[in-house]
Short mmCIF file of C-alpha atoms in Angstrom, two decimals:
data_model
loop_
_atom_site.label_atom_id
_atom_site.label_comp_id
_atom_site.label_asym_id
_atom_site.label_seq_id
_atom_site.Cartn_x
_atom_site.Cartn_y
_atom_site.Cartn_z
CA MET M 1 17.27 -8.13 48.34
CA LYS M 2 16.44 -10.70 45.74
CA LYS M 3 13.24 -8.90 45.01
CA ILE M 4 15.04 -5.57 44.58
CA ILE M 5 17.57 -7.10 42.19
CA LEU M 6 14.79 -8.71 40.23
CA LEU M 7 12.95 -5.42 40.06
CA LEU M 8 16.06 -3.56 38.89
CA LEU M 9 16.71 -6.25 36.31
CA ILE M 10 13.21 -5.95 35.02
CA ILE M 11 13.49 -2.18 34.83
CA PHE M 12 16.89 -2.29 33.07
CA LEU M 13 15.65 -4.82 30.60
CA ALA M 14 12.33 -3.19 30.04
CA VAL M 15 13.20 0.50 29.69
CA PRO M 16 15.33 0.14 26.54
CA GLN M 17 12.64 -2.13 25.19
CA PHE M 18 10.09 0.57 25.75
CA GLY M 19 12.40 3.06 24.05
CA ILE M 20 12.77 0.80 21.04
CA VAL M 21 9.09 0.17 21.01
CA PHE M 22 8.33 3.88 20.96
CA ALA M 23 10.89 4.49 18.20
CA ASP M 24 9.37 1.65 16.25
CA GLU M 25 5.95 3.12 16.74
CA THR M 26 6.85 6.46 15.05
CA ASN M 27 8.66 4.73 12.19
CA SER M 28 6.04 2.11 11.70
CA SER M 29 3.26 4.66 11.40
CA GLU M 30 4.86 6.06 8.23
CA VAL M 31 5.57 2.59 6.91
CA GLU M 32 2.05 1.53 7.65
CA LEU M 33 0.65 4.59 5.89
CA GLU M 34 2.83 3.91 2.85
CA GLU M 35 1.74 0.29 2.77
CA GLU M 36 -1.87 1.34 3.03
CA VAL M 37 -1.42 3.84 0.18
CA GLU M 38 0.24 1.23 -2.02
CA LYS M 39 -2.47 -1.28 -1.26
CA THR M 40 -5.21 1.20 -2.12
CA LEU M 41 -3.41 2.37 -5.27
CA GLU M 42 -3.13 -1.19 -6.54
CA ASP M 43 -6.86 -1.63 -6.24
CA ILE M 44 -7.78 1.48 -8.23
CA ASP M 45 -8.47 1.07 -11.91
CA PHE M 46 -6.79 3.91 -13.80
CA ARG M 47 -7.33 2.44 -17.25
CA ASP M 48 -9.93 5.00 -18.37
CA MET M 49 -7.72 7.90 -17.41
CA GLU M 50 -4.71 6.25 -19.08
CA ASN M 51 -6.67 5.85 -22.30
CA ILE M 52 -7.65 9.51 -22.27
CA SER M 53 -4.20 10.75 -21.33
CA SER M 54 -2.59 8.78 -24.16
CA ASP M 55 -4.63 10.92 -26.59
CA SER M 56 -3.36 14.15 -25.12
CA ASP M 57 -0.45 15.88 -26.82
CA LEU M 58 1.26 17.37 -23.81
CA LEU M 59 0.98 14.43 -21.45
CA ASP M 60 3.64 12.37 -23.18
CA ILE M 61 6.11 14.89 -21.73
CA MET M 62 4.75 14.40 -18.25
CA GLY M 63 4.51 10.61 -18.22
CA SER M 64 1.51 8.37 -17.75
CA PHE M 65 -1.37 9.16 -15.41
CA GLN M 66 -0.38 6.49 -12.91
CA GLU M 67 3.18 7.81 -12.77
CA VAL M 68 1.95 11.33 -12.17
CA VAL M 69 -0.26 10.11 -9.32
CA ASP M 70 2.62 8.10 -7.77
CA ASP M 71 5.00 11.05 -8.00
CA LEU M 72 2.43 13.40 -6.48
CA ILE M 73 1.88 11.09 -3.51
CA SER M 74 5.57 10.56 -2.81
CA GLY M 75 6.26 14.29 -3.27
CA LYS M 76 8.75 13.69 -6.08
CA TYR M 77 6.59 15.37 -8.70
CA SER M 78 8.40 18.01 -10.71
CA ASP M 79 6.30 19.62 -13.37
CA ASN M 80 9.32 20.14 -15.70
CA SER M 81 7.58 23.36 -16.60
CA SER M 82 10.33 24.61 -18.91
CA SER M 83 9.78 21.78 -21.40
CA ILE M 84 5.99 22.18 -21.19
CA ILE M 85 6.21 25.92 -21.82
CA GLY M 86 8.61 25.22 -24.67
CA GLU M 87 6.10 22.79 -26.16
CA ILE M 88 3.28 25.33 -25.85
CA VAL M 89 5.39 28.06 -27.52
CA ASN M 90 6.21 25.57 -30.30
CA LYS M 91 2.52 24.90 -30.86
CA VAL M 92 1.71 28.62 -30.99
CA PHE M 93 4.38 29.28 -33.59
CA SER M 94 3.49 26.28 -35.73
CA GLN M 95 -0.13 27.44 -35.75
CA ILE M 96 0.81 31.01 -36.62
CA SER M 97 2.99 29.79 -39.47
CA SER M 98 0.18 27.57 -40.79
CA LEU M 99 -2.34 30.44 -40.61
CA ILE M 100 -0.15 33.16 -42.12
CA PRO M 101 -0.49 32.06 -45.81
CA VAL M 102 -4.27 32.32 -45.55
CA VAL M 103 -4.05 35.73 -43.91
CA LEU M 104 -1.74 36.95 -46.68
CA MET M 105 -4.16 35.60 -49.29
CA ILE M 106 -7.02 37.53 -47.69
CA ILE M 107 -4.97 40.73 -47.72
CA ALA M 108 -3.96 40.16 -51.37
CA VAL M 109 -7.55 39.54 -52.46
CA ALA M 110 -8.76 42.68 -50.71
CA ILE M 111 -6.00 44.84 -52.22
CA LEU M 112 -6.61 43.45 -55.73
CA GLY M 113 -10.34 44.04 -55.48
CA ASN M 114 -9.76 47.58 -54.34
CA LEU M 115 -7.32 48.25 -57.18
CA MET M 116 -9.80 46.90 -59.76
CA ARG M 117 -12.55 49.08 -58.42
CA SER M 118 -10.44 52.21 -58.40
CA PHE M 119 -9.17 51.67 -61.95
CA GLN M 120 -12.43 50.81 -63.62
CA THR M 121 -14.41 53.59 -65.29
CA GLY M 122 -17.65 53.66 -67.21
CA ASN M 123 -21.33 54.36 -66.99
CA ASN M 124 -22.47 51.56 -64.76
CA SER M 125 -19.51 51.71 -62.39
CA LYS M 126 -21.70 51.24 -59.33
CA GLU M 127 -22.96 47.83 -60.43
CA VAL M 128 -19.53 46.61 -61.47
CA SER M 129 -17.93 47.71 -58.24
CA ASP M 130 -20.66 45.93 -56.30
CA LEU M 131 -19.99 42.79 -58.31
CA ILE M 132 -16.25 43.02 -57.66
CA HIS M 133 -16.86 43.48 -53.97
CA PHE M 134 -19.18 40.48 -53.95
CA VAL M 135 -16.53 38.29 -55.59
CA CYS M 136 -13.85 39.49 -53.15
CA VAL M 137 -16.04 38.80 -50.13
CA ALA M 138 -16.90 35.35 -51.51
CA VAL M 139 -13.21 34.46 -51.85
CA VAL M 140 -12.43 35.74 -48.34
CA ILE M 141 -15.35 33.74 -46.94
CA VAL M 142 -14.17 30.54 -48.64
CA LEU M 143 -10.70 31.03 -47.16
CA ILE M 144 -12.03 31.64 -43.66
CA VAL M 145 -14.54 28.78 -43.71
CA SER M 146 -11.75 26.38 -44.70
CA LEU M 147 -9.95 27.37 -41.49
CA PHE M 148 -13.14 27.49 -39.46
CA LYS M 149 -13.70 23.78 -40.09
CA ASN M 150 -10.48 23.14 -38.14
CA VAL M 151 -11.58 25.37 -35.28
CA TYR M 152 -14.91 23.55 -35.08
CA SER M 153 -13.44 20.05 -35.02
CA ILE M 154 -10.69 20.97 -32.55
CA THR M 155 -13.06 22.62 -30.06
CA THR M 156 -15.72 19.88 -30.26
CA ASN M 157 -13.03 17.26 -29.72
CA CYS M 158 -11.79 19.18 -26.71
CA VAL M 159 -15.25 19.44 -25.14
CA GLU M 160 -15.86 15.74 -25.73
CA ASN M 161 -12.47 14.89 -24.24
CA ILE M 162 -13.16 16.88 -21.08
CA SER M 163 -16.56 15.20 -20.69
CA ASN M 164 -14.86 11.81 -20.99
CA GLN M 165 -12.36 12.84 -18.33
CA ILE M 166 -15.18 13.91 -16.03
CA THR M 167 -16.96 10.58 -16.40
CA ALA M 168 -13.68 8.72 -15.85
CA ILE M 169 -12.28 10.58 -12.85
CA PHE M 170 -15.33 11.08 -10.66
CA PRO M 171 -16.01 7.39 -9.93
CA ILE M 172 -12.42 7.10 -8.65
CA LEU M 173 -12.70 10.23 -6.52
CA LEU M 174 -16.09 9.28 -5.11
CA THR M 175 -14.90 5.77 -4.23
CA LEU M 176 -11.94 7.23 -2.36
CA MET M 177 -14.27 9.63 -0.58
CA THR M 178 -16.42 6.73 0.55
CA ALA M 179 -13.27 5.06 1.87
CA MET M 180 -12.59 8.26 3.79
CA GLY M 181 -15.96 8.04 5.43
CA SER M 182 -17.52 11.07 3.76
CA THR M 183 -20.69 9.25 2.83
CA VAL M 184 -22.91 12.32 3.02
CA SER M 185 -20.56 14.25 0.72
CA VAL M 186 -20.60 11.40 -1.77
CA GLY M 187 -24.38 11.55 -1.70
CA ILE M 188 -24.12 15.25 -2.52
CA TYR M 189 -21.46 15.00 -5.21
CA GLN M 190 -23.00 12.13 -7.14
CA PRO M 191 -25.92 14.25 -8.41
CA VAL M 192 -23.45 17.07 -9.07
CA VAL M 193 -21.47 14.78 -11.35
CA ALA M 194 -24.66 13.66 -13.05
CA ILE M 195 -25.61 17.29 -13.62
CA LEU M 196 -22.13 18.11 -14.86
CA THR M 197 -22.03 15.31 -17.41
CA ASN M 198 -25.66 15.27 -18.54
CA VAL M 199 -27.28 18.68 -18.11
CA ILE M 200 -24.22 20.84 -18.65
CA GLY M 201 -23.05 18.60 -21.48
CA PHE M 202 -26.48 18.91 -23.08
CA VAL M 203 -26.52 22.71 -22.68
CA LEU M 204 -23.04 23.02 -24.15
CA THR M 205 -23.41 20.72 -27.13
CA LYS M 206 -27.10 21.16 -27.96
CA ILE M 207 -27.68 24.84 -27.14
CA LEU M 208 -24.45 26.81 -27.00
CA TYR M 209 -22.69 25.15 -29.94
CA PRO M 210 -25.64 25.66 -32.32
CA ILE M 211 -25.84 29.31 -31.19
CA PHE M 212 -22.16 29.68 -31.99
CA LEU M 213 -22.58 28.13 -35.44
CA MET M 214 -25.71 30.17 -36.14
CA SER M 215 -24.06 33.44 -35.25
CA PHE M 216 -21.09 32.53 -37.44
CA VAL M 217 -23.43 31.89 -40.38
CA PHE M 218 -25.40 35.07 -39.70
CA VAL M 219 -22.23 37.17 -39.53
CA ILE M 220 -21.13 35.88 -42.91
CA VAL M 221 -24.54 36.21 -44.53
CA GLY M 222 -25.12 39.64 -43.05
CA ASN M 223 -21.83 40.91 -44.42
CA LEU M 224 -22.39 39.61 -47.96
CA SER M 225 -23.97 42.84 -49.07
CA GLU M 226 -24.94 46.14 -47.60
CA LYS M 227 -28.56 45.64 -48.61
CA VAL M 228 -29.26 42.65 -46.40
CA LYS M 229 -28.87 43.52 -42.77
CA LEU M 230 -28.75 40.82 -40.11
CA ASN M 231 -26.55 42.58 -37.53
CA LYS M 232 -29.26 42.86 -34.92
CA PHE M 233 -30.01 39.17 -35.21
CA THR M 234 -26.34 38.38 -34.61
CA SER M 235 -26.27 40.56 -31.53
CA PHE M 236 -29.47 38.87 -30.31
CA LEU M 237 -27.74 35.48 -30.61
CA GLY M 238 -24.74 36.89 -28.78
CA SER M 239 -26.78 38.04 -25.81
CA LEU M 240 -28.71 34.73 -25.80
CA PHE M 241 -25.37 32.96 -25.59
CA LYS M 242 -24.21 35.15 -22.72
CA TRP M 243 -27.43 34.65 -20.75
CA VAL M 244 -27.41 30.87 -21.16
CA VAL M 245 -23.76 30.63 -20.10
CA GLY M 246 -24.25 32.92 -17.12
CA PHE M 247 -27.40 31.15 -15.98
CA THR M 248 -26.02 27.59 -16.10
CA PHE M 249 -22.76 28.67 -14.57
CA THR M 250 -24.31 30.54 -11.65
CA LEU M 251 -26.78 27.74 -10.91
CA PHE M 252 -24.12 25.06 -10.97
CA ALA M 253 -21.53 26.97 -8.93
CA GLY M 254 -24.07 28.07 -6.31
CA PHE M 255 -25.55 24.60 -5.91
CA LEU M 256 -22.15 22.96 -5.69
CA ALA M 257 -20.64 25.45 -3.24
CA VAL M 258 -23.55 25.53 -0.78
CA ARG M 259 -24.22 21.79 -0.73
CA GLY M 260 -20.56 20.80 -0.76
CA ILE M 261 -19.60 22.97 2.18
CA SER M 262 -22.53 21.87 4.33
CA ALA M 263 -21.95 18.18 3.55
CA GLY M 264 -18.39 18.19 4.91
CA LYS M 265 -19.61 19.17 8.38
CA TYR M 266 -22.07 16.26 8.63
CA ASP M 267 -19.32 13.83 7.75
CA THR M 268 -16.92 15.23 10.34
CA ILE M 269 -19.50 14.83 13.06
CA SER M 270 -20.56 11.34 12.07
CA LEU M 271 -16.96 10.20 11.76
CA LYS M 272 -16.06 11.56 15.18
CA ALA M 273 -19.02 9.68 16.61
CA THR M 274 -17.90 6.46 14.88
CA ARG M 275 -14.36 6.74 16.18
CA PHE M 276 -15.52 7.45 19.71
CA ALA M 277 -17.88 4.49 19.61
CA MET M 278 -15.16 2.20 18.32
CA LYS M 279 -12.66 3.32 20.96
CA SER M 280 -14.94 3.05 23.92
CA TYR M 281 -17.40 0.27 23.12
CA VAL M 282 -15.18 -2.31 21.41
CA PRO M 283 -13.26 -3.94 24.24
CA LEU M 284 -9.43 -4.26 24.20
CA ILE M 285 -8.76 -3.78 20.47
CA GLY M 286 -10.99 -0.74 20.02
CA GLY M 287 -8.06 1.69 20.24
CA TYR M 288 -6.04 -0.19 17.61
CA LEU M 289 -9.06 -0.38 15.32
CA SER M 290 -9.68 3.33 15.49
CA ASP M 291 -5.96 3.98 14.74
CA GLY M 292 -6.19 1.66 11.75
CA LEU M 293 -9.24 3.60 10.61
CA ASP M 294 -7.07 6.72 10.65
CA TYR M 295 -4.50 5.09 8.37
CA VAL M 296 -7.13 4.00 5.88
CA MET M 297 -8.66 7.48 5.89
CA LEU M 298 -5.35 9.30 5.55
CA SER M 299 -4.18 7.11 2.69
CA SER M 300 -7.49 7.60 0.90
CA ALA M 301 -7.23 11.35 1.39
CA LEU M 302 -3.66 11.38 0.01
CA ILE M 303 -4.61 9.35 -3.04
CA LYS M 304 -7.77 11.36 -3.58
CA ASN M 305 -5.88 14.65 -3.67
CA ALA M 306 -3.15 13.22 -5.90
CA VAL M 307 -5.73 11.86 -8.35
CA GLY M 308 -7.52 15.20 -8.32
CA VAL M 309 -4.33 17.14 -9.04
CA ALA M 310 -3.30 14.70 -11.77
CA GLY M 311 -6.77 15.01 -13.31
CA LEU M 312 -6.51 18.79 -13.30
CA ILE M 313 -3.07 18.60 -14.95
CA LEU M 314 -4.58 16.35 -17.61
CA MET M 315 -7.48 18.77 -18.08
CA PHE M 316 -5.09 21.71 -18.43
CA SER M 317 -3.04 19.89 -21.04
CA THR M 318 -6.14 19.05 -23.09
CA VAL M 319 -7.58 22.56 -22.86
CA ILE M 320 -4.51 24.65 -23.55
CA VAL M 321 -3.86 23.67 -27.19
CA PRO M 322 -7.38 24.27 -28.61
CA ILE M 323 -7.66 27.56 -26.75
CA ILE M 324 -4.31 28.72 -28.10
CA TYR M 325 -5.38 27.72 -31.61
CA VAL M 326 -8.65 29.64 -31.46
CA VAL M 327 -7.07 32.68 -29.82
CA VAL M 328 -4.28 32.84 -32.40
CA PHE M 329 -6.85 32.53 -35.21
CA LYS M 330 -9.00 35.26 -33.68
CA LEU M 331 -6.09 37.65 -33.15
CA LEU M 332 -4.78 37.11 -36.67
CA LEU M 333 -8.21 37.89 -38.13
CA GLN M 334 -8.39 41.03 -36.02
CA MET M 335 -4.92 42.03 -37.17
CA THR M 336 -5.93 41.47 -40.79
CA ALA M 337 -8.99 43.64 -40.25
CA GLY M 338 -6.71 46.34 -38.89
CA VAL M 339 -4.30 46.01 -41.81
CA LEU M 340 -7.10 46.23 -44.39
CA GLU M 341 -8.80 49.24 -42.84
CA PRO M 342 -6.62 51.99 -44.44
CA ILE M 343 -7.06 50.48 -47.92
CA GLY M 344 -10.43 52.14 -48.12
CA ASP M 345 -12.97 49.34 -48.28
CA SER M 346 -14.26 48.98 -44.75
CA ARG M 347 -16.66 46.15 -45.58
CA ILE M 348 -14.11 43.31 -45.71
CA SER M 349 -12.43 44.54 -42.54
CA LYS M 350 -15.84 44.68 -40.86
CA LEU M 351 -16.52 41.09 -41.93
CA LEU M 352 -13.20 39.95 -40.46
CA GLU M 353 -13.78 41.85 -37.24
CA ASP M 354 -17.26 40.39 -36.79
CA ILE M 355 -15.95 36.85 -37.36
CA SER M 356 -13.20 37.41 -34.82
CA LYS M 357 -15.85 38.49 -32.31
CA VAL M 358 -17.83 35.27 -32.89
CA LEU M 359 -14.69 33.19 -32.28
CA VAL M 360 -14.85 34.12 -28.58
CA TYR M 361 -17.78 31.71 -28.12
CA PRO M 362 -15.91 28.38 -28.41
CA ILE M 363 -13.27 29.72 -26.00
CA VAL M 364 -16.02 30.60 -23.54
CA ILE M 365 -17.60 27.15 -23.90
CA ILE M 366 -14.33 25.31 -23.24
CA LEU M 367 -13.33 27.58 -20.37
CA ALA M 368 -16.76 27.29 -18.72
CA LEU M 369 -16.64 23.48 -18.84
CA ALA M 370 -13.04 23.43 -17.61
CA PHE M 371 -13.84 25.80 -14.77
CA MET M 372 -16.85 23.77 -13.62
CA TYR M 373 -14.67 20.66 -13.65
CA LEU M 374 -11.97 22.50 -11.70
CA LEU M 375 -14.53 23.75 -9.18
CA SER M 376 -16.03 20.33 -8.48
CA VAL M 377 -12.67 18.54 -8.28
CA GLY M 378 -11.31 21.34 -6.07
CA LEU M 379 -14.26 21.08 -3.71
CA ILE M 380 -13.90 17.30 -3.52
CA MET M 381 -10.21 17.74 -2.74
CA CYS M 382 -11.02 20.27 -0.01
CA THR M 383 -13.63 17.98 1.55
CA PHE M 384 -11.40 16.40 4.16
CA VAL M 385 -13.00 14.87 7.17
CA GLY M 386 -11.26 16.41 10.17
CA VAL M 387 -9.18 13.98 12.20
CA MET O 1 -32.38 23.72 -37.42
CA THR O 2 -29.95 23.06 -40.23
CA SER O 3 -32.70 23.38 -42.81
CA TRP O 4 -33.79 26.68 -41.25
CA LEU O 5 -30.22 28.03 -41.41
CA LEU O 6 -29.78 26.83 -44.96
CA SER O 7 -33.04 28.42 -46.06
CA ILE O 8 -31.98 31.75 -44.57
CA VAL O 9 -28.60 31.52 -46.28
CA GLY O 10 -30.28 30.57 -49.56
CA VAL O 11 -32.75 33.44 -49.48
CA VAL O 12 -30.07 35.97 -48.57
CA PHE O 13 -27.74 34.65 -51.24
CA LEU O 14 -30.45 34.80 -53.89
CA GLY O 15 -31.35 38.31 -52.81
CA VAL O 16 -27.77 39.49 -52.99
CA MET O 17 -27.25 37.91 -56.41
CA ILE O 18 -30.40 39.53 -57.80
CA ASP O 19 -29.40 42.81 -56.21
CA VAL O 20 -25.99 42.64 -57.88
CA ILE O 21 -27.26 41.53 -61.29
CA ALA O 22 -30.59 43.38 -61.64
CA PRO O 23 -30.43 46.86 -63.20
CA SER O 24 -31.24 49.77 -60.94
CA GLY O 25 -34.69 51.12 -61.61
CA LYS O 26 -38.18 51.33 -60.26
CA THR O 27 -38.70 47.58 -60.09
CA ASN O 28 -35.43 47.11 -58.23
CA SER O 29 -36.76 48.65 -55.02
CA ILE O 30 -39.92 46.53 -55.22
CA ILE O 31 -37.86 43.37 -55.66
CA LYS O 32 -35.73 44.34 -52.67
CA THR O 33 -38.79 44.91 -50.50
CA MET O 34 -40.23 41.56 -51.53
CA PHE O 35 -36.99 39.88 -50.59
CA ALA O 36 -36.93 41.60 -47.23
CA ILE O 37 -40.46 40.32 -46.52
CA MET O 38 -39.46 36.82 -47.64
CA LEU O 39 -36.40 36.94 -45.40
CA ILE O 40 -38.53 37.91 -42.41
CA TYR O 41 -40.89 35.03 -43.17
CA VAL O 42 -38.01 32.56 -43.36
CA VAL O 43 -36.44 33.85 -40.15
CA LEU O 44 -39.74 33.61 -38.30
CA SER O 45 -40.81 30.28 -39.83
CA PRO O 46 -40.01 28.13 -36.73
CA ILE O 47 -42.25 30.38 -34.61
CA ILE O 48 -45.00 30.28 -37.21
CA LYS O 49 -44.79 26.49 -37.30
CA LEU O 50 -44.90 26.34 -33.51
CA ILE O 51 -48.02 28.49 -33.31
CA GLY O 52 -49.74 26.77 -36.22
CA SER O 53 -49.35 23.25 -34.91
CA ASP O 54 -50.80 21.74 -31.77
CA GLU O 55 -47.36 21.45 -30.22
CA LEU O 56 -47.58 24.74 -28.40
CA SER O 57 -50.98 24.03 -26.86
CA ASP O 58 -49.84 20.51 -25.95
CA TRP O 59 -46.83 21.98 -24.28
CA ILE O 60 -48.91 24.46 -22.29
CA ASP O 61 -51.30 21.66 -21.27
CA LEU O 62 -48.39 19.59 -20.00
CA GLY O 63 -47.08 22.57 -18.11
CA LEU O 64 -50.37 22.98 -16.31
#
């Protein structure tokens, strides 16, 4: 009887305990994960990214890099897209209003030149009209080159900024990946980052940018007079540009995709082996250790994805303004060419149209770099060792 | 590369100026042809330099 009472007592006392213990277990797993995330976040050095993001125009709306990462992890991130879109629209309109005086000057110069040529009479009218055309084209070129200097500095700054971001964000991402146990993937992505920063950076700044500048110069020189023809040379430079971009892009994307996908599988297998070994060969505490390993891995994966997303937001905000500037400039030049066409002199409108075609190149350069960055960060974010 | 670009621009500019200023006549077409030949020389000058110097053969040797 005593024994039975004792047994019942034990059961009555123990069962609620077990219940509480189980409830605690589910709660404590979240708490433990949060603590792990906070601990890992404190150890990461975001200073490089903060420095870069403080230069960006749009990021002061979104808050600092660290705040964005924290919000993304806790799920509180709201992209306050209405204010960002408002800011972008503001930028577009301020650029249009700063470009419109120049466009009007170009139109005025072309109309005046045409009027002078149609009113002048005399024996050597051919020579004089050529001279007038030459002067008009020279004035138009001076106006456009003064704006082109802006385009050049803005786009080179943007490319440099993205390269800085790449060199700043990948050490963080790769460290977190190592914490996740994807050592083979890290071994794959490290050379990818080296290629991205060195080889691609070299191709962009030392090959593609000179081609862009050269074709700009050739377009202007070739349109100075009808006698000197350099159109074929310009089109040669254009196709050279296209081939170089396509070649680097295909090589990089193919290499990254194939190696990145195969690396993830190795890591999954090796991690499963590690966890099994820990659980079964370490006596008594092996199970707890392998659970703790899960927390570390999950927190690293959370932080890694948040850092990746925040980096992509930063990249977007650096890329969008230069691209808008160049696109607005290009479209305005094309519009001017269209406006000047019915006046009668097709040479100035041809010059403007050719220049607007050349202005696609910096957009392509920036977009190619941004897309390669997006691709590698996206692949790193997708590389998640299966639990 | 900058010097190459500048030389092309200079030659073209000179050619255009002379074309605008010079009176049309028999010599005009000769001058224009001479300028076209000069322009071709300037455009091709990096290749000519490359072939003339030992750089190209050095490069091929290294490749082998």
